[in-house]
mmCIF file of C-alpha atoms and ligand atoms in Angstrom:
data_model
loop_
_atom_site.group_PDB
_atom_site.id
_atom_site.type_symbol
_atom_site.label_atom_id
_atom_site.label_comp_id
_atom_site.label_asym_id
_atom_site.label_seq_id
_atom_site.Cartn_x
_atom_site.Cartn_y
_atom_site.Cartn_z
ATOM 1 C CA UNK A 1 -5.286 -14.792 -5.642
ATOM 2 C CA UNK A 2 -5.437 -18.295 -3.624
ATOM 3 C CA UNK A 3 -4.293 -16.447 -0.775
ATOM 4 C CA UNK A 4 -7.529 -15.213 -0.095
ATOM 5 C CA UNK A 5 -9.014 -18.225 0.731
ATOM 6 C CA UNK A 6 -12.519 -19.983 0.293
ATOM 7 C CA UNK A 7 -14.479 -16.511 0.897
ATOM 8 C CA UNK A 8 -12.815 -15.161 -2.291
ATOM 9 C CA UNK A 9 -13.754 -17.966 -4.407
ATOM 10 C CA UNK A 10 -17.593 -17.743 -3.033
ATOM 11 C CA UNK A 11 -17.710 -14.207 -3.555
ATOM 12 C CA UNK A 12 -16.332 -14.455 -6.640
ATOM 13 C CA UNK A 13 -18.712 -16.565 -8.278
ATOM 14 C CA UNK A 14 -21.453 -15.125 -6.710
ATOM 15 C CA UNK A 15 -21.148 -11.959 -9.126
ATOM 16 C CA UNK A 16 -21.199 -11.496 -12.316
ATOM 17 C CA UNK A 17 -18.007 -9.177 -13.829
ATOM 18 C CA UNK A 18 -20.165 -7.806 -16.625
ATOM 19 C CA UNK A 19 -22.491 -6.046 -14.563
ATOM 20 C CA UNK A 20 -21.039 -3.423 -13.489
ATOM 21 C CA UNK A 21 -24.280 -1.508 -12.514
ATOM 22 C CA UNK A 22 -24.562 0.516 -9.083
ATOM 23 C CA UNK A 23 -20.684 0.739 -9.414
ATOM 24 C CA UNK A 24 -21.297 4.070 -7.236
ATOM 25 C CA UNK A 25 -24.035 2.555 -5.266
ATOM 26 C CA UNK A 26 -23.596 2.869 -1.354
ATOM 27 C CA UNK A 27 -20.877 0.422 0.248
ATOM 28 C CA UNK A 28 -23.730 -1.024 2.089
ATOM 29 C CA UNK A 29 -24.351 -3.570 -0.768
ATOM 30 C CA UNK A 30 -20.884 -4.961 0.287
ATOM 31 C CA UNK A 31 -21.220 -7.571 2.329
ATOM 32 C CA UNK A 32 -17.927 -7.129 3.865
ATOM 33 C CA UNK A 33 -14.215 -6.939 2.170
ATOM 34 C CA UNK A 34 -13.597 -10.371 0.792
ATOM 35 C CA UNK A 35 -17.152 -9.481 -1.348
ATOM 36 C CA UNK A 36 -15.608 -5.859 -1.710
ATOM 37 C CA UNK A 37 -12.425 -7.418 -2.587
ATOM 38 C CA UNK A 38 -14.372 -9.995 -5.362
ATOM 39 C CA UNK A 39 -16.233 -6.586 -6.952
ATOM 40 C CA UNK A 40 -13.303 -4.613 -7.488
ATOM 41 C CA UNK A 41 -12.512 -3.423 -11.575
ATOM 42 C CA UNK A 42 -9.839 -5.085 -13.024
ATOM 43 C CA UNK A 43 -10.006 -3.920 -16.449
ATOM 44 C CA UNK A 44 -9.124 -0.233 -17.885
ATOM 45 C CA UNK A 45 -12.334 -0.362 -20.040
ATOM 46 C CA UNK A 46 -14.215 -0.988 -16.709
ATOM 47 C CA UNK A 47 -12.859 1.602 -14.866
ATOM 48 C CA UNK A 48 -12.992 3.983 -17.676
ATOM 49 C CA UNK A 49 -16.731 3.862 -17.904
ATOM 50 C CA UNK A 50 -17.568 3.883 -14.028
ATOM 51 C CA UNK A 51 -15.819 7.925 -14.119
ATOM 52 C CA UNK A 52 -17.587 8.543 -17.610
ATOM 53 C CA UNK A 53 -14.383 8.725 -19.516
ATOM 54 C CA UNK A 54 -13.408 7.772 -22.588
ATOM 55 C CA UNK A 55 -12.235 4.470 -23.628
ATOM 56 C CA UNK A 56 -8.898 5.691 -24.981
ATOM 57 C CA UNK A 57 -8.142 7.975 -22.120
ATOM 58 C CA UNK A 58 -4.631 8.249 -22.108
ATOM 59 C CA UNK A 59 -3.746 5.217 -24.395
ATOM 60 C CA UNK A 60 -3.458 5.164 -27.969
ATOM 61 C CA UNK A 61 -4.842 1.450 -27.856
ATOM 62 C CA UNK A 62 -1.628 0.409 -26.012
ATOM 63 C CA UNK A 63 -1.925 0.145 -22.417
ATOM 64 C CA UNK A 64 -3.593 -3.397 -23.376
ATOM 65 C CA UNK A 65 0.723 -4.603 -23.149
ATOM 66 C CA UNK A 66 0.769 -3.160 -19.634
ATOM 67 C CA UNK A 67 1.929 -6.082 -17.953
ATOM 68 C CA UNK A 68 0.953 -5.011 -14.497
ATOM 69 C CA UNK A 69 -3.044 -5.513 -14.507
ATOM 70 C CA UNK A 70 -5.523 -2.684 -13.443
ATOM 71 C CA UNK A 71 -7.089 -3.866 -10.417
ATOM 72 C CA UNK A 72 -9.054 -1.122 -8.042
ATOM 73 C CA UNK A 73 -11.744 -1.452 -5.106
ATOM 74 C CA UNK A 74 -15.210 0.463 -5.944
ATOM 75 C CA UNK A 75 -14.570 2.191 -2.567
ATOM 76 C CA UNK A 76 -11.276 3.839 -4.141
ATOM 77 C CA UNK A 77 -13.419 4.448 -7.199
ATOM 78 C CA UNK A 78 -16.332 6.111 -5.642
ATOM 79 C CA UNK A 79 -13.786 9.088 -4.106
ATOM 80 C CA UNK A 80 -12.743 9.889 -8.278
ATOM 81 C CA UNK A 81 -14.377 12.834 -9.504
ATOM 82 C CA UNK A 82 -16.468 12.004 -12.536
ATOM 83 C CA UNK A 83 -15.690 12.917 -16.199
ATOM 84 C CA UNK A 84 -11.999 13.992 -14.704
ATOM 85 C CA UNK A 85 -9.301 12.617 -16.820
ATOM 86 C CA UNK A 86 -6.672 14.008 -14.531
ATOM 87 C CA UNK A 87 -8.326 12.663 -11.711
ATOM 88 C CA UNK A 88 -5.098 12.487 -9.014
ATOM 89 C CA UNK A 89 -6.508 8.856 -7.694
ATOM 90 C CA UNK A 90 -7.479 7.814 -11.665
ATOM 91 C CA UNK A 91 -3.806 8.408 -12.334
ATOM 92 C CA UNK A 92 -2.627 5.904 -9.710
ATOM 93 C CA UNK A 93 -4.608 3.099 -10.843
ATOM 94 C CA UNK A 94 -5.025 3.711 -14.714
ATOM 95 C CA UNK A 95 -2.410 2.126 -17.063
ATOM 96 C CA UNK A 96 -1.299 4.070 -19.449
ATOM 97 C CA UNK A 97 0.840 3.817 -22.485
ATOM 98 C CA UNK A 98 3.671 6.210 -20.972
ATOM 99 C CA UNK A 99 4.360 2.886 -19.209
ATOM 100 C CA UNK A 100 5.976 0.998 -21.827
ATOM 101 C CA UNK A 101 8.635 3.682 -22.848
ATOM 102 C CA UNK A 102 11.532 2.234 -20.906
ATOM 103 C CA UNK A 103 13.423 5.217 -19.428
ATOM 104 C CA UNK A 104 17.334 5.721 -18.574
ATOM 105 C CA UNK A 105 18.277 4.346 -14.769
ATOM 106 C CA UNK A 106 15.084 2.891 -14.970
ATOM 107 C CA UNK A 107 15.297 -0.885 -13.984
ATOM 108 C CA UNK A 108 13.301 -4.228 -12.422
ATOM 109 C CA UNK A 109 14.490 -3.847 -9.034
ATOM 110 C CA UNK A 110 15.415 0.090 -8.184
ATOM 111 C CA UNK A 111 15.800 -0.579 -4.421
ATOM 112 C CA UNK A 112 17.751 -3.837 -4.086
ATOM 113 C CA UNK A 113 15.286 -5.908 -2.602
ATOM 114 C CA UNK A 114 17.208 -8.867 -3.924
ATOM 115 C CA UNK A 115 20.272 -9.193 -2.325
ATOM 116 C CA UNK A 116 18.605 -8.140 0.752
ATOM 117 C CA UNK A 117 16.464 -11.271 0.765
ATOM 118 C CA UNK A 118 17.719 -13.496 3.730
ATOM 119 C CA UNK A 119 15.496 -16.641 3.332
ATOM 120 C CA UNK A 120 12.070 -16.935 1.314
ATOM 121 C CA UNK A 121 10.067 -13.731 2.263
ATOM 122 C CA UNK A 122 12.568 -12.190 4.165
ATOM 123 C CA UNK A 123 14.392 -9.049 3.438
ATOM 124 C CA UNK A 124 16.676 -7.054 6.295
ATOM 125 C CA UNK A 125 18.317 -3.581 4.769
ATOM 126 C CA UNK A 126 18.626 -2.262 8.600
ATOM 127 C CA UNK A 127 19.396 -2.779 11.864
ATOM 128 C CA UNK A 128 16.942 -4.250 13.999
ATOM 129 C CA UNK A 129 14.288 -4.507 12.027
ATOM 130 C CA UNK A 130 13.440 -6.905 8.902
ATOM 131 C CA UNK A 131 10.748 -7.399 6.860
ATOM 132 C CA UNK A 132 8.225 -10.034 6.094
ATOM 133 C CA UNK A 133 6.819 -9.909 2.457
ATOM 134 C CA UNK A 134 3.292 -11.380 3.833
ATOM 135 C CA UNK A 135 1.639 -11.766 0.719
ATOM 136 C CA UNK A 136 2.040 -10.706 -3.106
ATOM 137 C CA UNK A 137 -1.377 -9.514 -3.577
ATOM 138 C CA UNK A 138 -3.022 -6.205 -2.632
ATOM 139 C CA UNK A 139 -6.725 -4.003 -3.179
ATOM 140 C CA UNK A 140 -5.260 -1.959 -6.148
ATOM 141 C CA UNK A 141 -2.536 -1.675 -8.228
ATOM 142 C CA UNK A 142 -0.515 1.476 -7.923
ATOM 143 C CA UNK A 143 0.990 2.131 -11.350
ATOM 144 C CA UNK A 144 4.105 3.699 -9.663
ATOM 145 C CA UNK A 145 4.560 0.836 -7.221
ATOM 146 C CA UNK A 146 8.372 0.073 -6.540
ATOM 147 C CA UNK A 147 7.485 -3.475 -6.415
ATOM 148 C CA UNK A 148 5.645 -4.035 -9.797
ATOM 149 C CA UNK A 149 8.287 -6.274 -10.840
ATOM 150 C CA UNK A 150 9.135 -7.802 -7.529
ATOM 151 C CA UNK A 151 8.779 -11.812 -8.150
ATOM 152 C CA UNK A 152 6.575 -12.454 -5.565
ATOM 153 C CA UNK A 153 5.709 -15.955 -7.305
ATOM 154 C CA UNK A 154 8.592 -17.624 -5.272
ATOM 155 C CA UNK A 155 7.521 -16.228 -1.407
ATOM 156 C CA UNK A 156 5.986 -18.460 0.905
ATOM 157 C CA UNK A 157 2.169 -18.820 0.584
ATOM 158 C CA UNK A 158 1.578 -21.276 3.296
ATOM 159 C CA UNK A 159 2.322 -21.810 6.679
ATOM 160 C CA UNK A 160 4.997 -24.201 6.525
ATOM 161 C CA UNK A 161 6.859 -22.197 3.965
ATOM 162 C CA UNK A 162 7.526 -19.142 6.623
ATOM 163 C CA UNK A 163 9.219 -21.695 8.837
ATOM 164 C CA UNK A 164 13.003 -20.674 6.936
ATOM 165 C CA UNK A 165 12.297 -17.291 7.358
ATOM 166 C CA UNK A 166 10.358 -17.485 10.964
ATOM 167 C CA UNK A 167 14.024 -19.578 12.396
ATOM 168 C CA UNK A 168 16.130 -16.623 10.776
ATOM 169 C CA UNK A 169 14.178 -13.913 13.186
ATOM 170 C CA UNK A 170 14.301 -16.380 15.514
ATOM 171 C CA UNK A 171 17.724 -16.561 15.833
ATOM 172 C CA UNK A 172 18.921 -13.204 14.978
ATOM 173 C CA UNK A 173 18.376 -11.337 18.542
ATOM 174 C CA UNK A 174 19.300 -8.291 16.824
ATOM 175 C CA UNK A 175 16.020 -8.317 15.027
ATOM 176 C CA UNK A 176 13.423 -6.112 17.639
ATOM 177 C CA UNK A 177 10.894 -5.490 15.284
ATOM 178 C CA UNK A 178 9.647 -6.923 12.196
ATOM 179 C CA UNK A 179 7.483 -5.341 9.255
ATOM 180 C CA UNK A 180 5.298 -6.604 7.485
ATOM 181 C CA UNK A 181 4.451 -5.974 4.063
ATOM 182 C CA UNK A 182 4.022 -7.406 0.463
ATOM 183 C CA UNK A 183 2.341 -6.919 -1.356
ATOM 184 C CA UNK A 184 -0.218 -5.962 1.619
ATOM 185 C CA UNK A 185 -0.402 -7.918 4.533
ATOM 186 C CA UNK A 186 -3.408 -7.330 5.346
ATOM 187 C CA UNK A 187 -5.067 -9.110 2.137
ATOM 188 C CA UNK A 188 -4.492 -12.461 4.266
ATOM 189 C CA UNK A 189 -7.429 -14.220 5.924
ATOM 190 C CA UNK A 190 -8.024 -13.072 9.472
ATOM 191 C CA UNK A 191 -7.167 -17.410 9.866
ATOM 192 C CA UNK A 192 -3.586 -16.575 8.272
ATOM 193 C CA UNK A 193 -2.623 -13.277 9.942
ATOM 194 C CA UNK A 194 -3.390 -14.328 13.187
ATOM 195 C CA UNK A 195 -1.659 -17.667 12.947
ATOM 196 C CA UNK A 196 1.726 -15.352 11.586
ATOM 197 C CA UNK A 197 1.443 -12.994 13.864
ATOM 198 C CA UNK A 198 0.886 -15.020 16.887
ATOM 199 C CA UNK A 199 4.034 -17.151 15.443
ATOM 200 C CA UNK A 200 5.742 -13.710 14.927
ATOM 201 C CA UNK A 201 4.597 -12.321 18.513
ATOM 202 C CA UNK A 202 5.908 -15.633 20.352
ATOM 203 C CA UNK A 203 9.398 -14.832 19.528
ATOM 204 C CA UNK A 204 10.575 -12.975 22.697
ATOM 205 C CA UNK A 205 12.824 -10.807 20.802
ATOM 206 C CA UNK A 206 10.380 -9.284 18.739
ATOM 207 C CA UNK A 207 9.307 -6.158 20.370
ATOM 208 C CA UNK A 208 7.402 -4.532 17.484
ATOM 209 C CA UNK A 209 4.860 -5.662 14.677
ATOM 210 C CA UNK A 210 4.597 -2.929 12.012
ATOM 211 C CA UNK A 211 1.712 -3.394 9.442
ATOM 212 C CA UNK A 212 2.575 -1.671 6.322
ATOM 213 C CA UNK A 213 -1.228 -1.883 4.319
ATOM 214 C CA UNK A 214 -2.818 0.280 1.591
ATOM 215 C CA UNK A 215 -6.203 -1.187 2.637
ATOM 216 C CA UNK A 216 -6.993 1.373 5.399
ATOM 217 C CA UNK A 217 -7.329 3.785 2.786
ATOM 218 C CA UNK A 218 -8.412 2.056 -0.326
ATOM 219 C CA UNK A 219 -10.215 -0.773 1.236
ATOM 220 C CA UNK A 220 -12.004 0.721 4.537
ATOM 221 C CA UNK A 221 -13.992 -2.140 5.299
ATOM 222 C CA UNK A 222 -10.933 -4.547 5.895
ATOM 223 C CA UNK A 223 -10.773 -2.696 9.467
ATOM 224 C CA UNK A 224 -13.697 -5.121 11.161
ATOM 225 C CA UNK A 225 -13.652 -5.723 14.634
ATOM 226 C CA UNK A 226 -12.179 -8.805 14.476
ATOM 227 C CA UNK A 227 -8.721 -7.282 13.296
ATOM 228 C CA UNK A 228 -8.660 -4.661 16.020
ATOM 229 C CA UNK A 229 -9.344 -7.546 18.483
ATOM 230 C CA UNK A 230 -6.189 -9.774 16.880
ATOM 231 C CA UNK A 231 -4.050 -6.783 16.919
ATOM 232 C CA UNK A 232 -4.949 -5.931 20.562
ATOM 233 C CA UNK A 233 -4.088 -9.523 21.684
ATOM 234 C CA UNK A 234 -0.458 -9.227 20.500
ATOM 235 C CA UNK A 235 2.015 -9.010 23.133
ATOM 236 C CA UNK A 236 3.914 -6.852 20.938
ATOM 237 C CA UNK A 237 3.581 -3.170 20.149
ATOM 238 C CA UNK A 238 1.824 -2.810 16.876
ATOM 239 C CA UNK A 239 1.860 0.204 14.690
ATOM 240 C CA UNK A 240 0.203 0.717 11.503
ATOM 241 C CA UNK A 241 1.193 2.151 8.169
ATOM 242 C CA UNK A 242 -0.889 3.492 5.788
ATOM 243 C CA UNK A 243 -0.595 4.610 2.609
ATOM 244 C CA UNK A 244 -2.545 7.700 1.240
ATOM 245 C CA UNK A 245 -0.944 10.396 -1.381
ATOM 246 C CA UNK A 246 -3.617 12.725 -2.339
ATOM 247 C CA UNK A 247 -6.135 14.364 0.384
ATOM 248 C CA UNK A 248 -9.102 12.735 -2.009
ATOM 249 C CA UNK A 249 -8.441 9.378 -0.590
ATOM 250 C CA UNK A 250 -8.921 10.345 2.812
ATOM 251 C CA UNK A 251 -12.750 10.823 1.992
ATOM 252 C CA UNK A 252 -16.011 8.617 2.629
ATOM 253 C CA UNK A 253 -15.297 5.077 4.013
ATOM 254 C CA UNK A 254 -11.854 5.902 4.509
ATOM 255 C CA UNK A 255 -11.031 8.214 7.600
ATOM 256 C CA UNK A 256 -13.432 6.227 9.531
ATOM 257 C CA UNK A 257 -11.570 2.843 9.295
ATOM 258 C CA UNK A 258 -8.633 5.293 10.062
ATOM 259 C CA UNK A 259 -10.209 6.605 13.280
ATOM 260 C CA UNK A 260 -11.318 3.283 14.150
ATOM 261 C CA UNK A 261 -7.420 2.363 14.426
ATOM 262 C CA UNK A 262 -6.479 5.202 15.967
ATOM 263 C CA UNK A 263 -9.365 5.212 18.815
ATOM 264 C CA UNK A 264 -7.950 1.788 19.183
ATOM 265 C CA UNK A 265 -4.815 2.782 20.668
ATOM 266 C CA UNK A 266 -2.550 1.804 17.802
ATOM 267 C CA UNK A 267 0.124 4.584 16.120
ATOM 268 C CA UNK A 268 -0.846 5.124 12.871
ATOM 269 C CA UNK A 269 1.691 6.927 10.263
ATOM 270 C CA UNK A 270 1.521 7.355 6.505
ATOM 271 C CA UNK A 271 3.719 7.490 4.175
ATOM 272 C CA UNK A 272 2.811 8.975 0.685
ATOM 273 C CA UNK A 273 5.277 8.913 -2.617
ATOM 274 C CA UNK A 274 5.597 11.880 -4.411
ATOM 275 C CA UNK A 275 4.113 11.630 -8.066
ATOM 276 C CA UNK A 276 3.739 13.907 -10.676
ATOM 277 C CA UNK A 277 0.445 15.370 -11.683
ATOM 278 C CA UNK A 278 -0.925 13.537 -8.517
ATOM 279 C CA UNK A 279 0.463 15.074 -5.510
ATOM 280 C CA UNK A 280 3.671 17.353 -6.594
ATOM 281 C CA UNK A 281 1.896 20.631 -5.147
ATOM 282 C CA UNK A 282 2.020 22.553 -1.676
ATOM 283 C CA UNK A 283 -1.583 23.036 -1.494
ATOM 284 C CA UNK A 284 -2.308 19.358 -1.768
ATOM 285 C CA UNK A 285 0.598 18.019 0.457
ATOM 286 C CA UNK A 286 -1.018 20.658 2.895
ATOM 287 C CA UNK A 287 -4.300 19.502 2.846
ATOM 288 C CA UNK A 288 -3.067 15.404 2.455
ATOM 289 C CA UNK A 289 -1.441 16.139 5.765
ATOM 290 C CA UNK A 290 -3.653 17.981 7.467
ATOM 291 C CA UNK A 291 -6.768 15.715 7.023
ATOM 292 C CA UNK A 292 -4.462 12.663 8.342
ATOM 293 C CA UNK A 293 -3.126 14.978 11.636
ATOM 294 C CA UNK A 294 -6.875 16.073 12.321
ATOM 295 C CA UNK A 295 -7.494 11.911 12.156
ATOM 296 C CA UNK A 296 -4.498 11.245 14.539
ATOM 297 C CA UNK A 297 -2.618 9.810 11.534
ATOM 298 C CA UNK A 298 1.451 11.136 11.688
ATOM 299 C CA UNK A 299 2.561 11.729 8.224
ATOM 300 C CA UNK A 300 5.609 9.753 8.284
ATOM 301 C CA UNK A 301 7.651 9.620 4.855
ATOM 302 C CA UNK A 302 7.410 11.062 1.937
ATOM 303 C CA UNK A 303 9.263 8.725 -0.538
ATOM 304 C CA UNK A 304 11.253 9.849 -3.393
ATOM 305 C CA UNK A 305 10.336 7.845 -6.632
ATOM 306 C CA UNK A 306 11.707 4.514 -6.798
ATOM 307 C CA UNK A 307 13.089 4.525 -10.025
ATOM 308 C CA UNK A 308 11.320 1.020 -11.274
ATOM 309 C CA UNK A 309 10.638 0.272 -15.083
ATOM 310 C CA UNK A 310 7.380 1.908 -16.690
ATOM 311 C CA UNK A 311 7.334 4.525 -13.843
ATOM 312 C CA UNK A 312 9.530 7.711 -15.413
ATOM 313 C CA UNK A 313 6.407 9.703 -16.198
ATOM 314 C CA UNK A 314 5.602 9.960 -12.242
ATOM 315 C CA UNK A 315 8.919 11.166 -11.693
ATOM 316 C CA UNK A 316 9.638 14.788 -9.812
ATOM 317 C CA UNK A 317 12.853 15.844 -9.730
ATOM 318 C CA UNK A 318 14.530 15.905 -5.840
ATOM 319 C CA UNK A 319 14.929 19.872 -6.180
ATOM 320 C CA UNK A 320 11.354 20.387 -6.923
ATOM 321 C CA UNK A 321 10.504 18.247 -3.893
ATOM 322 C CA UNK A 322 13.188 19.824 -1.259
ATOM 323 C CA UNK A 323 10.851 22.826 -2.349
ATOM 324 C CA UNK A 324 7.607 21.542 -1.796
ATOM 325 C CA UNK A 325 8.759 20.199 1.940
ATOM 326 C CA UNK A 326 10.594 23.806 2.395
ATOM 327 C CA UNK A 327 6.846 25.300 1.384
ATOM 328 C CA UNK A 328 5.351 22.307 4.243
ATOM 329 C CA UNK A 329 6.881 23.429 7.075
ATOM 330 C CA UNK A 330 6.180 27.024 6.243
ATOM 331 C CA UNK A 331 2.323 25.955 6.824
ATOM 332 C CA UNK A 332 2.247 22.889 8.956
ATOM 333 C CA UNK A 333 2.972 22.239 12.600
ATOM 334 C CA UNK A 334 6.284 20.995 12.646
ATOM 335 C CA UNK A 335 5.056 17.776 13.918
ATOM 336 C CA UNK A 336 2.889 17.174 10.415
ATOM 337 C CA UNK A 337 5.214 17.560 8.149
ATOM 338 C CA UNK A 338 6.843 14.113 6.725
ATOM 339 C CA UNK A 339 10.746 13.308 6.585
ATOM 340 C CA UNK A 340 11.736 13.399 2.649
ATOM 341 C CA UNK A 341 13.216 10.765 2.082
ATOM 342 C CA UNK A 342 14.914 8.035 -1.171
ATOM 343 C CA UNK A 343 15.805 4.384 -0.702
ATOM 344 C CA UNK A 344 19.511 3.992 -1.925
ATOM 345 C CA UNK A 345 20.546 0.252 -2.396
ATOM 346 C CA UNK A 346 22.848 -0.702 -0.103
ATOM 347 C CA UNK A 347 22.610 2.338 2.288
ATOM 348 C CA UNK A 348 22.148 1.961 5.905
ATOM 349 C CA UNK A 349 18.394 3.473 6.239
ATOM 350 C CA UNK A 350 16.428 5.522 4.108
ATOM 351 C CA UNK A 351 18.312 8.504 2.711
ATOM 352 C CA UNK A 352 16.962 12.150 4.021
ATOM 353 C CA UNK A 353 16.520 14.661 1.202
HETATM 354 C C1 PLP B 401 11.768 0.719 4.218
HETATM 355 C C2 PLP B 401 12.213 -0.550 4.832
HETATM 356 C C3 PLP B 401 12.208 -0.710 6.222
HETATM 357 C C4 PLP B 401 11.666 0.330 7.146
HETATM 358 O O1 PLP B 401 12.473 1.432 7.278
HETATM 359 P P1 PLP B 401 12.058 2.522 8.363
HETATM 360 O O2 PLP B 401 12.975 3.656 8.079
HETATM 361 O O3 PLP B 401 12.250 1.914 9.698
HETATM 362 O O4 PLP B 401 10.631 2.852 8.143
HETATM 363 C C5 PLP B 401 12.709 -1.881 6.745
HETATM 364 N N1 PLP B 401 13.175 -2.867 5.963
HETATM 365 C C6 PLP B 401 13.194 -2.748 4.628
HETATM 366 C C7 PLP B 401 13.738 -3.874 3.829
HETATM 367 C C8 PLP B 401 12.709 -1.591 4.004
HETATM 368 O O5 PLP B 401 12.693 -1.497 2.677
HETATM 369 S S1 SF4 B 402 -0.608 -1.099 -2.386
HETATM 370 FE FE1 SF4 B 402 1.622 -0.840 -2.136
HETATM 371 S S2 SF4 B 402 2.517 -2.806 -2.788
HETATM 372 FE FE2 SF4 B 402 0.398 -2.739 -3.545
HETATM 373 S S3 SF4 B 402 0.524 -1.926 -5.640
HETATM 374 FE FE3 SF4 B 402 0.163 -0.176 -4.271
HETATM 375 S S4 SF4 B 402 2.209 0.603 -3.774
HETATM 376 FE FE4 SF4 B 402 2.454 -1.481 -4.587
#
């Protein structure tokens, strides 16, 4: 976590991880999101007792080989419903031992992120657009997440580093907008993300910055002022990404940070994946979608399960989803309902279901 920089490291000391008292206290006692950031859970057992679950909620004494750690914000914590087990936000962040039963077409790298990878923290699938793995590091770890195994341990981390991949955009003029992601971009410094973005923005080329971040949504507070201001000072268009699957996370701190963006000026889309026993269900693909539109917030995609090891038991079937989109646009303004879609390795863009 050196990315985060000195304010980490203070915050970090400054608290003590055994205390996990006023878990559920207001966010006021958050000084702001690198403290946020420094008092998130990063242990099962943790999280386990801040819901009132438990310990051996769905682990047998397992999960503990889980290679992928549990890390989650309090904010994203405070939105579970107590005492739930099947909590449909628990799920995403709670390892479980259904993750170490390795699965049939199951694999490390489901989308073929490697032999897309152009220099050091640069991947381009498509035309016109490439994208930047900012950082490795993000506010919570999704246990479905496509890039679990993604080795991020060999992308740039400083400056110098992006210069391979910063000449590659540079000379590709076919390149008009670039996205960044990780990991979550927005997990570096305001310092860092300005200095890449201006770097990104001087490129005349580049028409479009794309932000693809989690934190909107799990980690409100990372929308301050200051970030508004350094995306408003970009030449470029920039358009943000969120990334919300279950109507629950648009709650509390959340759909303000979301208005903030949007009152800003900025498109904001979101793109959800669909995941068993979390979101596979009209009535809460309705309601996800219609608490982003009545934000300003255009659902975008809805992703098809990456098939990435220790992920199977998310998995819904591609019929069962063509039938929860058919049931969408039966009850949504055309304009709310997102495009179905699966990454294919190798194919052109993302493949409509
Ligand atoms: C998903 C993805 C994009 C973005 O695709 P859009 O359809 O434009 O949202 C771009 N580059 C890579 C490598 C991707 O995986
Ligand atoms: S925020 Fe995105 S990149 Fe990070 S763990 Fe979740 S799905 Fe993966």
């Amino acid at each position: 976590m050196d990315i985060l920089g000195d304010n980490y490291e203070i915050a970090a000391a400054d608290h003590d991880p055994s205390d996990q008292t006023g878990l559920f206290a207001d966010v006021d006692v958050e000084v702001d999101w690198h403290h946020s950031l420094a008092l998130a859970v990063r242990s099962s057992d943790v999280l386990l007792s801040a819901v009132g679950l438990p310990l051996d909620t769905h682990s047998t004494g397992d999960r503990g080989k889980c290679q992928f750690p549990v890390f989650v914000s309090r904010s994203y914590i405070r939105r579970m419903t107590p005492g739930d087990a099947n909590d449909p936000l628990l799920r995403q962040v709670l390892a479980s031992d259904s993750e170490l039963t390795s699965s049939e077409g199951f694999t490390a790298d489901a989308v073929g992120d490697g032999s897309s990878r152009l220099t050091p923290g640069l991947l381009k699938k498509y035309e016109g657009r490439a994208l930047l793995i900012a950082t490795g590091t993000c506010a919570i770890h999704c246990r479905y997440c496509f890039r679990r195994e993604y080795p991020y341990g060999r992308e740039p981390r400083q400056m110098s580093e992006w210069e391979p991949a910063l000449q590659e955009i540079e000379t590709d003029r076919s390149i008009h907008e670039i996205i960044l992601s990780g990991g979550d971009p927005l997990m570096l410094t305001d310092a860092r993300l300005t200095e890449l973005c201006k770097r990104l923005d001087s490129i005349h080329h580049v028409c479009r910055l794309r932000f693809h971040s989690r934190l909107p949504i799990v980690l409100p507070n990372r929308v301050t002022d200051r970030l508004i201001e350094l995306f408003s000072q970009l030449r470029s268009k920039v358009i943000v990404v969120v990334h919300a699957n279950h109507p629950r996370e648009i709650e509390r701190d959340c759909p303000p940070a979301l208005q903030r963006l949007v009152r800003a000026g900025f498109p904001v889309l979101n793109q959800a994946v669909l995941l068993k026993g979390v979101n596979d269900d009209v009535d809460v693909l309705t309601d996800l979608c219609e608490r982003l539109i009545n934000l300003g917030v255009m659902p975008y995609y809805l992703h098809q399960l990456d098939r990435v090891n220790g992920t199977s038991h998310f998995e819904v079937p591609i019929e069962m989803g063509r039938q929860l989109v058919a049931g969408l646009r039966g009850r949504l303004p055309g304009y709310a309902v997102p495009q179905y879609v699966q990454e294919i390795a190798g194919a052109p863009s993302k493949m409509p279901l």
